[in-house]
CSV table of C-alpha atoms (C1' of nucleotides) in Angstrom, one decimal:
chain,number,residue,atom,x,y,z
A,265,UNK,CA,157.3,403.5,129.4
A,266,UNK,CA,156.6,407.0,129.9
A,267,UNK,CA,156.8,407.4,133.8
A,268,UNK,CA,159.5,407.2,135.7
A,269,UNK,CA,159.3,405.0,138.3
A,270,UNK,CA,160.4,405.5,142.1
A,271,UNK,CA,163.4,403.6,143.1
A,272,UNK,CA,161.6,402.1,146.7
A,273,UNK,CA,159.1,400.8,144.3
A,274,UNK,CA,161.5,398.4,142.3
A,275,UNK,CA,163.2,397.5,145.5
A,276,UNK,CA,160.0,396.0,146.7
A,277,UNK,CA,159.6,393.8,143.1
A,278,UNK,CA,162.3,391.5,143.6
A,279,UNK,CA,160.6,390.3,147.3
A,280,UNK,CA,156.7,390.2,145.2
A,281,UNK,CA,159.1,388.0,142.8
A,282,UNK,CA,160.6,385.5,145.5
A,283,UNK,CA,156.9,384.7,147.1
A,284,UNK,CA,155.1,384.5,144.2
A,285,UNK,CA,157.9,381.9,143.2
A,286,UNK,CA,157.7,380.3,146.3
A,287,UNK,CA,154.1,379.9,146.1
A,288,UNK,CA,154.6,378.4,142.3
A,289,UNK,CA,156.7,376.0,144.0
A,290,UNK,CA,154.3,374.6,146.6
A,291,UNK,CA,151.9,374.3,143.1
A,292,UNK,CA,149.4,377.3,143.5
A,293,UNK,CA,148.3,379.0,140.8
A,294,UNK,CA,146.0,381.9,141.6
A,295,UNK,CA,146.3,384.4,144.5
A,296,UNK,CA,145.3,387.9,145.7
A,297,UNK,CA,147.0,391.0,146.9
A,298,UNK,CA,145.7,390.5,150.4
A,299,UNK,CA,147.5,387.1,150.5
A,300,UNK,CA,150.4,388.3,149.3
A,301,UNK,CA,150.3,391.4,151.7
A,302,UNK,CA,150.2,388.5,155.0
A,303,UNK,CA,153.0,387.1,153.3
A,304,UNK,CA,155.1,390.1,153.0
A,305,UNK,CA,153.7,391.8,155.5
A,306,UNK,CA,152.9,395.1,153.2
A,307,UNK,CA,149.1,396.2,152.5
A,308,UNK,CA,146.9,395.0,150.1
A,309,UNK,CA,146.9,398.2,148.6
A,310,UNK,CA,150.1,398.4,148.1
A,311,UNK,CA,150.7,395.9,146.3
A,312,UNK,CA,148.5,396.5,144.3
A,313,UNK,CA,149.3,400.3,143.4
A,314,UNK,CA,153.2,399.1,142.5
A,315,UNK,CA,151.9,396.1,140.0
A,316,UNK,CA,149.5,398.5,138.5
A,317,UNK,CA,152.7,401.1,137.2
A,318,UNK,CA,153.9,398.1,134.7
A,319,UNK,CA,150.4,397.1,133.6
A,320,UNK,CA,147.2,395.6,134.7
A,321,UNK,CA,148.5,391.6,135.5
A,322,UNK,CA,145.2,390.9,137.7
A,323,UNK,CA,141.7,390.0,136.8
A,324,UNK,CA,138.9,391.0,139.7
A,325,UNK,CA,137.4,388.7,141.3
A,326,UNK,CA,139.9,386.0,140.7
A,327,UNK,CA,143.1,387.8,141.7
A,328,UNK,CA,146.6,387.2,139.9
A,329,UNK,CA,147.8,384.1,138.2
A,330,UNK,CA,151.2,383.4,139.6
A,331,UNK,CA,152.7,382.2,136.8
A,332,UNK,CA,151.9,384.8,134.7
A,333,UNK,CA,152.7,387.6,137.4
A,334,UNK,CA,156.1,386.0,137.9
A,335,UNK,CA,156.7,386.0,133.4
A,336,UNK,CA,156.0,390.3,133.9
A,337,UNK,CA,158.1,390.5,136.9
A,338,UNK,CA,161.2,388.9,135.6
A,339,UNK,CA,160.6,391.0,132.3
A,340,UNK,CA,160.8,393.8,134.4
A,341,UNK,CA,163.2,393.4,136.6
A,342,UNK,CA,165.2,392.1,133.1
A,343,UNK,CA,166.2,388.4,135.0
A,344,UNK,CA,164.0,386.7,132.2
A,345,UNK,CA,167.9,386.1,131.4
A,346,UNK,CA,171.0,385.4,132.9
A,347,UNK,CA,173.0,388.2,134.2
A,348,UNK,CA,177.0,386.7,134.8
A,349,UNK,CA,178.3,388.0,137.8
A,350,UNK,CA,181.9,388.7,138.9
A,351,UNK,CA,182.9,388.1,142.6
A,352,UNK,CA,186.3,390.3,144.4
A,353,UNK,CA,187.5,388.6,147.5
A,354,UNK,CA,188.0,385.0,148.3
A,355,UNK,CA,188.1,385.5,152.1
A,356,UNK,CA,186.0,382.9,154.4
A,357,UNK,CA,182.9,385.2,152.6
A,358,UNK,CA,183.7,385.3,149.3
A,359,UNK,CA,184.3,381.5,149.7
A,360,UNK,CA,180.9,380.9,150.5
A,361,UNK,CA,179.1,383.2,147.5
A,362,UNK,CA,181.0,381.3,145.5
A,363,UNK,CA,179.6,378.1,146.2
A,364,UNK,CA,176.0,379.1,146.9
A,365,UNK,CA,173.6,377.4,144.8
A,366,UNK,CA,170.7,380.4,145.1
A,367,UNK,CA,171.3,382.5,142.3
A,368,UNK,CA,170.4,380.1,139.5
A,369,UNK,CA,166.4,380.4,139.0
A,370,UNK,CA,166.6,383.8,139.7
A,371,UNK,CA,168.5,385.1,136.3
A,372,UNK,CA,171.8,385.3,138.2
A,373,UNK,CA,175.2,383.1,137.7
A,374,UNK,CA,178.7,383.6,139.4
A,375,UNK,CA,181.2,383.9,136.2
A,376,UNK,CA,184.4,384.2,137.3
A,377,UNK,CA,186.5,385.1,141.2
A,378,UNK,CA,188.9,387.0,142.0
A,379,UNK,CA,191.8,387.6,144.3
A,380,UNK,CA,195.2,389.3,144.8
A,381,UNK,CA,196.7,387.2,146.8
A,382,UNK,CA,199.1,384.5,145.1
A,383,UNK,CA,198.5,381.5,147.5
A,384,UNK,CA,194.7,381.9,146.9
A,385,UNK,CA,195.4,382.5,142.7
A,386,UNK,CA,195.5,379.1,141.0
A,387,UNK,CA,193.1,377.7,143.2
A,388,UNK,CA,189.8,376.1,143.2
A,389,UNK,CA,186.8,377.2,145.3
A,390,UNK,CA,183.7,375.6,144.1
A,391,UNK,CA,183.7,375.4,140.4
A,392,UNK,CA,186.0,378.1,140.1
A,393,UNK,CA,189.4,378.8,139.5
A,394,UNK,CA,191.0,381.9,141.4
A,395,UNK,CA,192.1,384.6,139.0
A,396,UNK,CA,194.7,387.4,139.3
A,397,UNK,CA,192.9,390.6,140.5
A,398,UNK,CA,195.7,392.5,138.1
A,399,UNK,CA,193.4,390.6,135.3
A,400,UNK,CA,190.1,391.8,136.4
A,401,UNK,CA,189.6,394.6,134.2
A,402,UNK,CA,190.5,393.4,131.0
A,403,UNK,CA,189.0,389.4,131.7
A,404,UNK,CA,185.4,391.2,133.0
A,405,UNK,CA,185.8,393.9,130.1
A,406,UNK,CA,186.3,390.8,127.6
A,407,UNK,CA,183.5,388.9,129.1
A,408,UNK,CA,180.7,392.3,129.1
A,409,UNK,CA,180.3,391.4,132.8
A,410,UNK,CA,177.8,394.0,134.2
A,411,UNK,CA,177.7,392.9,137.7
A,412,UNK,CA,179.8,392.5,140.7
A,413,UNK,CA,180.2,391.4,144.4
A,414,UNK,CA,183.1,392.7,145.9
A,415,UNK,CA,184.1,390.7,149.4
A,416,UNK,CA,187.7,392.4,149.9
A,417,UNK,CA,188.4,394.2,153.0
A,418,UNK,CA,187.4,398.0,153.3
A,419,UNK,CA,190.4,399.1,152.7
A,420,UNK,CA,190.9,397.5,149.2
A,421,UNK,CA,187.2,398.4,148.4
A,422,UNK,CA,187.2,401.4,146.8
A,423,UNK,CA,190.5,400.6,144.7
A,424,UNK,CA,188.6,397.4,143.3
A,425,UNK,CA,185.4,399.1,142.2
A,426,UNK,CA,187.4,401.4,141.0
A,427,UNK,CA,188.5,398.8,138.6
A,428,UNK,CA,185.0,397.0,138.3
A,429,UNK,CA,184.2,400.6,136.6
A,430,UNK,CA,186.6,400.7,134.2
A,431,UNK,CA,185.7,397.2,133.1
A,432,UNK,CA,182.5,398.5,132.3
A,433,UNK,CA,180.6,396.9,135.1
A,434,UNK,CA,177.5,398.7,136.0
A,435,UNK,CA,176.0,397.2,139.3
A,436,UNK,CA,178.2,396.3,142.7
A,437,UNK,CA,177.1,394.6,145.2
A,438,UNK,CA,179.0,395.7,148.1
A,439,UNK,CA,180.0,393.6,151.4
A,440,UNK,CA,182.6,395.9,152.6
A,441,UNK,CA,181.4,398.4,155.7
A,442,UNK,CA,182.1,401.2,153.6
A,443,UNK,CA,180.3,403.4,151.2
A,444,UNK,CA,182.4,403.4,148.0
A,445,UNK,CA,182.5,406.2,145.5
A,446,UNK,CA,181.6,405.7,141.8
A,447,UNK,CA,180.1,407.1,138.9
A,448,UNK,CA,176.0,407.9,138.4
A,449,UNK,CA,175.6,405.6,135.9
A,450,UNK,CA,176.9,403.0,138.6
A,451,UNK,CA,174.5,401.5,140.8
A,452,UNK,CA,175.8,400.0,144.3
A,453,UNK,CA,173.8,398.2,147.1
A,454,UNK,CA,175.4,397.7,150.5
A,455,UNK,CA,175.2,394.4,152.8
A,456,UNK,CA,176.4,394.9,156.1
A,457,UNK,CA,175.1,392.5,159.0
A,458,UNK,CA,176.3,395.1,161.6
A,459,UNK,CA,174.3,397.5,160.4
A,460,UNK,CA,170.8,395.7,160.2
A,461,UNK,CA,172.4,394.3,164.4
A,462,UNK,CA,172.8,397.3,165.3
A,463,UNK,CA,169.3,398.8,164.4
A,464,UNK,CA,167.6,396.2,166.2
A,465,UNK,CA,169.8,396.7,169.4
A,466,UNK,CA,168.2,399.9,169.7
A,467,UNK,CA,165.0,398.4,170.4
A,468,UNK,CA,166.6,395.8,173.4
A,469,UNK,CA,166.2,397.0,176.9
G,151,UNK,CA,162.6,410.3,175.6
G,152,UNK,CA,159.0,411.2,175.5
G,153,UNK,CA,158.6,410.8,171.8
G,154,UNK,CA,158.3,407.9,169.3
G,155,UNK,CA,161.4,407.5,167.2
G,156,UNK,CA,160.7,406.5,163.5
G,157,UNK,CA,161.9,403.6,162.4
G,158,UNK,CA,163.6,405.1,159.4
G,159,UNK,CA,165.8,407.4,161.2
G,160,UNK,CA,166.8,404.3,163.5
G,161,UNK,CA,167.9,403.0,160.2
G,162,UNK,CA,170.1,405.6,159.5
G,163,UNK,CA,171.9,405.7,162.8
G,164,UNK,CA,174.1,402.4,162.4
G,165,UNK,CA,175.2,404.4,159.0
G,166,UNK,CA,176.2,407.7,160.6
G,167,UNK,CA,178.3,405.5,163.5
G,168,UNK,CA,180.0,403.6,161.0
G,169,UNK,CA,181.6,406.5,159.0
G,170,UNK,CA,181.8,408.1,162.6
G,171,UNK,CA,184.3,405.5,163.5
G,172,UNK,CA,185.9,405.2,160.2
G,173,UNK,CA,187.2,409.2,161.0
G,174,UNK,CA,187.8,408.3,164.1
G,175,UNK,CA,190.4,405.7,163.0
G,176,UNK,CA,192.0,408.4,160.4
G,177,UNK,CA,192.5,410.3,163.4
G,178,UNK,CA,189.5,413.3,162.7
G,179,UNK,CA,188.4,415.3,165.8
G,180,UNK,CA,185.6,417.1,164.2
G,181,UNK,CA,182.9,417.1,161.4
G,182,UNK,CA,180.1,418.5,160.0
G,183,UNK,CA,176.4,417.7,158.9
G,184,UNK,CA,177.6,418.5,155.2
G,185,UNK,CA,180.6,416.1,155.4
G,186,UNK,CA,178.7,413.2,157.3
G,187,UNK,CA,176.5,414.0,154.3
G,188,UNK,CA,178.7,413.6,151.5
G,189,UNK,CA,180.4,410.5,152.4
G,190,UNK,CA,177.0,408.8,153.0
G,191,UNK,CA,175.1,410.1,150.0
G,192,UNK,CA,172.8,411.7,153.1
G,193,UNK,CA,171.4,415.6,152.8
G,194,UNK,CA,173.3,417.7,155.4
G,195,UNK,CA,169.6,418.9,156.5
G,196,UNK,CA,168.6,415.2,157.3
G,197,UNK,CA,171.5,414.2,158.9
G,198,UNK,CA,171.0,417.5,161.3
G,199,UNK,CA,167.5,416.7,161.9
G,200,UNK,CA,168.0,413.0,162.8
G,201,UNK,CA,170.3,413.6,165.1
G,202,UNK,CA,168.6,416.6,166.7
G,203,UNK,CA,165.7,413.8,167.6
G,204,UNK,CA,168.1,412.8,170.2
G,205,UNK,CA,169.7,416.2,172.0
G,206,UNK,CA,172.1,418.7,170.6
G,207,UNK,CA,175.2,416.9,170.1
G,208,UNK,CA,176.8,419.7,168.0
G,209,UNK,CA,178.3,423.3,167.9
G,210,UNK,CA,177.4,425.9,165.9
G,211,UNK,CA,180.1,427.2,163.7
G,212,UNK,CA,182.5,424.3,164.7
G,213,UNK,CA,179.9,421.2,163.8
G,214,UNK,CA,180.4,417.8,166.1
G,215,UNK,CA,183.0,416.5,167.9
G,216,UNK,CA,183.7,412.9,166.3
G,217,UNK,CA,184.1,410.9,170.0
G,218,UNK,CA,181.3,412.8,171.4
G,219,UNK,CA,178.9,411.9,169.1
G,220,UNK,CA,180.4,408.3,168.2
G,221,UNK,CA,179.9,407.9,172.2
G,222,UNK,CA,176.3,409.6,172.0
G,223,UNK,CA,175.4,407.4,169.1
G,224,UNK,CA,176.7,404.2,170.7
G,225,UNK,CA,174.7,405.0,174.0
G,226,UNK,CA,171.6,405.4,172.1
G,227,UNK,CA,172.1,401.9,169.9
G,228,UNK,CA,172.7,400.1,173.1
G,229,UNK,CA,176.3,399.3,171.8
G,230,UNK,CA,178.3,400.7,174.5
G,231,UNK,CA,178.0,397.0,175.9
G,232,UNK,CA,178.6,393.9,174.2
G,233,UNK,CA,175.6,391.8,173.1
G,234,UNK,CA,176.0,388.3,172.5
G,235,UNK,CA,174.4,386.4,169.7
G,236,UNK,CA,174.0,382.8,168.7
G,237,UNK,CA,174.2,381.6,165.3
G,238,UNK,CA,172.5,378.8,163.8
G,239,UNK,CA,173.5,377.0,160.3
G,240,UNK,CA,176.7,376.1,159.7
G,241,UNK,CA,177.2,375.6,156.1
G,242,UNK,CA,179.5,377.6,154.1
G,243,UNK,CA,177.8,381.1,155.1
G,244,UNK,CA,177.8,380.1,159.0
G,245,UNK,CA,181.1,378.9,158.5
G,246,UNK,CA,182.1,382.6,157.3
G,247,UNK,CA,179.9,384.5,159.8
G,248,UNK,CA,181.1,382.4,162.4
G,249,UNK,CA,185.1,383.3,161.9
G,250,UNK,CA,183.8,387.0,160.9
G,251,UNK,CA,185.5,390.0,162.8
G,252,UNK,CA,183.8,392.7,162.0
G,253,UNK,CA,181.3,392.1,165.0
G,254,UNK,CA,184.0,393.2,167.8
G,255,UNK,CA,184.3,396.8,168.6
G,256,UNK,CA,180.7,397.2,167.4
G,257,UNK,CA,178.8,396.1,170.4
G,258,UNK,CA,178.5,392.8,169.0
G,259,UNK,CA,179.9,389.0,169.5
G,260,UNK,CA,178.7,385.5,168.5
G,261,UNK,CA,179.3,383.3,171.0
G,262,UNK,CA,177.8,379.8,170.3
G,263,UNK,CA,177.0,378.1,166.9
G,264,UNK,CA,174.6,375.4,166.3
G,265,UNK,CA,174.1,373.1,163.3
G,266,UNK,CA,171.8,370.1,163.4
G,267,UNK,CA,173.9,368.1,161.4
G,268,UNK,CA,175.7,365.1,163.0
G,269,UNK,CA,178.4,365.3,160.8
G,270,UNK,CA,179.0,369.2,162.2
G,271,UNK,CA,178.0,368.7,165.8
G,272,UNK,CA,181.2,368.7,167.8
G,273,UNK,CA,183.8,369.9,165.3
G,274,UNK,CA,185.7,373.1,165.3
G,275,UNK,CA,184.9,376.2,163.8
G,276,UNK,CA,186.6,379.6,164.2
G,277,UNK,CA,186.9,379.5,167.7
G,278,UNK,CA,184.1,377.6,168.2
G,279,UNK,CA,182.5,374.2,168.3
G,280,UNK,CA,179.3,373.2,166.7
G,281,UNK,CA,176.5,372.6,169.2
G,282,UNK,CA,173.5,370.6,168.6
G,283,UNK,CA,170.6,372.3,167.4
G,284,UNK,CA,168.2,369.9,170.1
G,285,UNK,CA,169.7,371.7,172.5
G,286,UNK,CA,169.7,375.5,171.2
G,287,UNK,CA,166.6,376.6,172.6
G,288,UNK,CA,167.7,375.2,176.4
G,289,UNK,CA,171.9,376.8,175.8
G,290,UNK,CA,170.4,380.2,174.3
G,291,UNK,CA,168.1,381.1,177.7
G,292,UNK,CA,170.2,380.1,180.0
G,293,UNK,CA,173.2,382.0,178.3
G,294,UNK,CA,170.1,385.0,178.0
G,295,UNK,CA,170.7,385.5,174.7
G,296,UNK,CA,169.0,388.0,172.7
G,297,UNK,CA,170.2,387.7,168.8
G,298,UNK,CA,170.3,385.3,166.7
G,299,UNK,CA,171.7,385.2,163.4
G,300,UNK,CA,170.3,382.4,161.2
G,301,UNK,CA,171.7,380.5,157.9
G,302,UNK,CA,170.1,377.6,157.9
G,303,UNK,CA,168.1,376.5,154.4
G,304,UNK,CA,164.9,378.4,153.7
G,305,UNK,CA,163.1,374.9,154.6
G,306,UNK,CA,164.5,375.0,158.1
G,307,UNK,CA,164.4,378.9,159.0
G,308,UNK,CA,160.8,378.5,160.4
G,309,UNK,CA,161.2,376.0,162.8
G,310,UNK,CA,164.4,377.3,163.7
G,311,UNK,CA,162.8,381.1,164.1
G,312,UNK,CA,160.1,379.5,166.8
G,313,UNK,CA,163.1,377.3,168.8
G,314,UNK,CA,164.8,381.0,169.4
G,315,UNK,CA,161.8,382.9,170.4
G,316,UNK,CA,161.3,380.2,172.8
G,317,UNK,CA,164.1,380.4,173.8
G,318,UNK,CA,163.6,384.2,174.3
G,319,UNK,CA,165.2,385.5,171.4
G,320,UNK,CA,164.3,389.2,170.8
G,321,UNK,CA,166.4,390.0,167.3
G,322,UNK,CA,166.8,387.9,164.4
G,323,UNK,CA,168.9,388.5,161.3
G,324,UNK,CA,167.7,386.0,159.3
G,325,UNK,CA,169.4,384.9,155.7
G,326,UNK,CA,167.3,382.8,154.5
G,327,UNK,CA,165.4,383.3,151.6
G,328,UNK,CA,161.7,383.3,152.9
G,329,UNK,CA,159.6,385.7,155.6
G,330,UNK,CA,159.4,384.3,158.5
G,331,UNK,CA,156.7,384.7,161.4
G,332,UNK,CA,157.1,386.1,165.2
G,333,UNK,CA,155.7,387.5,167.9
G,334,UNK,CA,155.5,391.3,167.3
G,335,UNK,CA,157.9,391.8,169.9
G,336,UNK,CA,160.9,389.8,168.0
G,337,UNK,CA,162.8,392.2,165.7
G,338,UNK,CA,163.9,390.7,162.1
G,339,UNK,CA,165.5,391.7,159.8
G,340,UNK,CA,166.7,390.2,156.3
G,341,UNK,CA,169.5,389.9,154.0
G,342,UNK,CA,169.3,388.2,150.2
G,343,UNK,CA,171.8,388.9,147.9
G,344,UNK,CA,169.3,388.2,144.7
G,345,UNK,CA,167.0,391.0,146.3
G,346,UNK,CA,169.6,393.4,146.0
G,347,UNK,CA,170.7,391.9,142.9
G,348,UNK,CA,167.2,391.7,140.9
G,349,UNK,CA,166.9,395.5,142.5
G,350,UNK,CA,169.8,396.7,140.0
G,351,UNK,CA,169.1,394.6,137.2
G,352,UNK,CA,166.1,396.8,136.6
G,353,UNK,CA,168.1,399.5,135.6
G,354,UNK,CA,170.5,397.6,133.5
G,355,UNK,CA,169.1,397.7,129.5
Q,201,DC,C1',130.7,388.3,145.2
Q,202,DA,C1',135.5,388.7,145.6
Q,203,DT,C1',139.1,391.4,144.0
Q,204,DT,C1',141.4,394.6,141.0
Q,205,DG,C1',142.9,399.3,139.5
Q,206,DT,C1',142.9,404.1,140.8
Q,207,DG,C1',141.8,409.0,142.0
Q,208,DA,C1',141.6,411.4,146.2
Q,209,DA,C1',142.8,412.0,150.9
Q,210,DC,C1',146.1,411.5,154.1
Q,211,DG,C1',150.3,411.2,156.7
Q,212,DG,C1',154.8,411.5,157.4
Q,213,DG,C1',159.5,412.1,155.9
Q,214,DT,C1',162.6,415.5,153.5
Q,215,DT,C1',164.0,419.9,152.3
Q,216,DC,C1',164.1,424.8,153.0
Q,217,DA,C1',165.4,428.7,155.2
Q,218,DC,C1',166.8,431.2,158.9
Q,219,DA,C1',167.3,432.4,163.8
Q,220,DG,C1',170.7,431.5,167.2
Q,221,DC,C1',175.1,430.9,168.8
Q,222,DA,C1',180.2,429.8,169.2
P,8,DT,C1',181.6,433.9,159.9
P,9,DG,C1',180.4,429.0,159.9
P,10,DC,C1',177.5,425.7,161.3
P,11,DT,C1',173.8,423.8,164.2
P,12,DG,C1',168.9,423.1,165.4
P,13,DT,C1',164.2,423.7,164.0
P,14,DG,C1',159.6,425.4,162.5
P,15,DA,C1',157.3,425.7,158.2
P,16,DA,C1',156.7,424.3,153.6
P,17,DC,C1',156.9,420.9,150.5
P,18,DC,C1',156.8,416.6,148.4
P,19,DC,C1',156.1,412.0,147.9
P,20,DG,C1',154.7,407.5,149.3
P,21,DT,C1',150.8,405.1,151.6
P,22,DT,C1',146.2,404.3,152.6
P,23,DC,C1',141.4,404.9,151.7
P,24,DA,C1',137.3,404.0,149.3
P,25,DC,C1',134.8,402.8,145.5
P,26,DA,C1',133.7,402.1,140.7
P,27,DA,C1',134.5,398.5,137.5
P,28,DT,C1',134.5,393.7,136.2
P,29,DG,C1',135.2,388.7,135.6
DNA sequence: CATTGTGAACGGGTTCACAGCA
DNA sequence: TGCTGTGAACCCGTTCACAATG
């Protein structure tokens, strides 16, 4: 792979990935960039310009077959595996990640939680136990965890990526509202349901 | 406002509030296009430019007065009110949204919950209790609702999507899985952990 | 004949650089 | 002097349009 490819390219894979799986689902085995497009509500073109940076997956005429678009999109977006995953923050949130069934299928799986506070340590929350956070770095280290949701409060945020780094942990998902600080070699994504409120309240009266 | 506001600096705004009120709580009085740029990983140029799409809401040589432009920016995101929203699903992820408080002092409050489940319908959660979804469309316009927040399974978010724009829903942060169809006046927007997942496993080896 | 893959044209968002002002 | 506001330049992502092809 020669070419370095841009960043809001790769953020639109995953959401190619989730239809075309969909459609697998409901038993279809051909479709078409213009179908996709409705679906997603992105062009045609578009679509078809990303695909064609990791190879040429279609065949004209006839349009991609879904299973074998799905096989070169989970090889590229590496979830033609299963990535552990390390979640911060048993709160009402953290709670509910940890049950939720919708990461299996999609190269994803919840490891191990964690919390700091001693009424919640010992516990179980789904198939979990709740560890000690003052264990996080050297159990996530042990285990070559890469990724991590953090659900703690803002104010503990940045101290827990902090520690998510030094456990060698390269990807955070982040559900505090703040923007934490970490090395380049770190990547971070943000969820913040005020945020995507917010920009839509701009458009009510 | 004569002209057209892209969507991608509308997009931005929630952002530059949010670290706005973070200073605000640290007890700042003043900032610049540089800092607002380095907390949010944001040039100082853009940050300028975006909010000069709006009026001059800085000084030159002393930059912006934090509860000025908090105020400014609050005014122009129709936050400086309080909206209410409605949220229907309550499984484990309704369940957290519902007892969230990181809606109040940003403009935003839930104020009824819906489930069609008749094991849910009628018990307590947070401070509220579970309505039945039968009756959402009928309880959301006459409370004149606007948002909606929705975490009901990715089988039910259609049906449930068309219920709230009958009922004259306008915004719709929707957590399900899938992409779901309105009017072109309904706002949605979407939140999936896996696609922000699957977005940084492509740069993990 | 429908649909892909892609170079070229286009459009718009970002950065630059500096005048203007406290 | 320090920092904003902004026109101009630049860059990059999107769309267009069509040759290629099963």
């Amino acid at each position: 792979m020669a070419k370095e490819i841009p960043d809001i390219i790769v953020g639109r894979l995953p959401r190619y990935l989730g239809v075309l799986k969909r459609m697998a689902q409901e038993g279809r085995q051909t479709t078409s960039s213009q179908e996709l497009g409705e679906r997603l509500g992105i062009s045609a073109a578009q679509i078809r310009k990303d695909l064609s940076q990791f190879g040429e997956f279609g065949k004209q005429g006839t349009g991609y077959s879904i299973p074998y678009l799905i096989e070169n999109l989970e090889a590229i977006l590496h979830v033609n595996r299963v990535w552990d995953m390390v979640l911060v923050g048993v709160g009402d949130l953290g709670h509910a990640i940890a049950r939720y069934q919708g990461f299996s299928d999609h190269g994803l799986r919840t490891a191990m939680i964690f919390d700091n506070d001693p009424k919640k340590i010992g516990q179980r929350v789904g198939n979990f136990i709740v560890q000690d956070s003052a264990e996080l770095a050297e159990k996530v280290r042990q285990a070559g965890i890469k990724i991590a949701m953090i659900t703690v409060p803002a104010s503990a945020a940045q101290s827990v990526a902090n520690e998510l780094v030094k456990a060698g942990v390269k990807a955070i998902l982040c559900y505090a509202p703040i923007v934490i600080n970490v090395p380049p070699d770190v990547h971070v994504q943000y969820i913040d349901p005020v945020i995507h409120l917010q920009r839509m309240t701009y458009y009510l009266s």
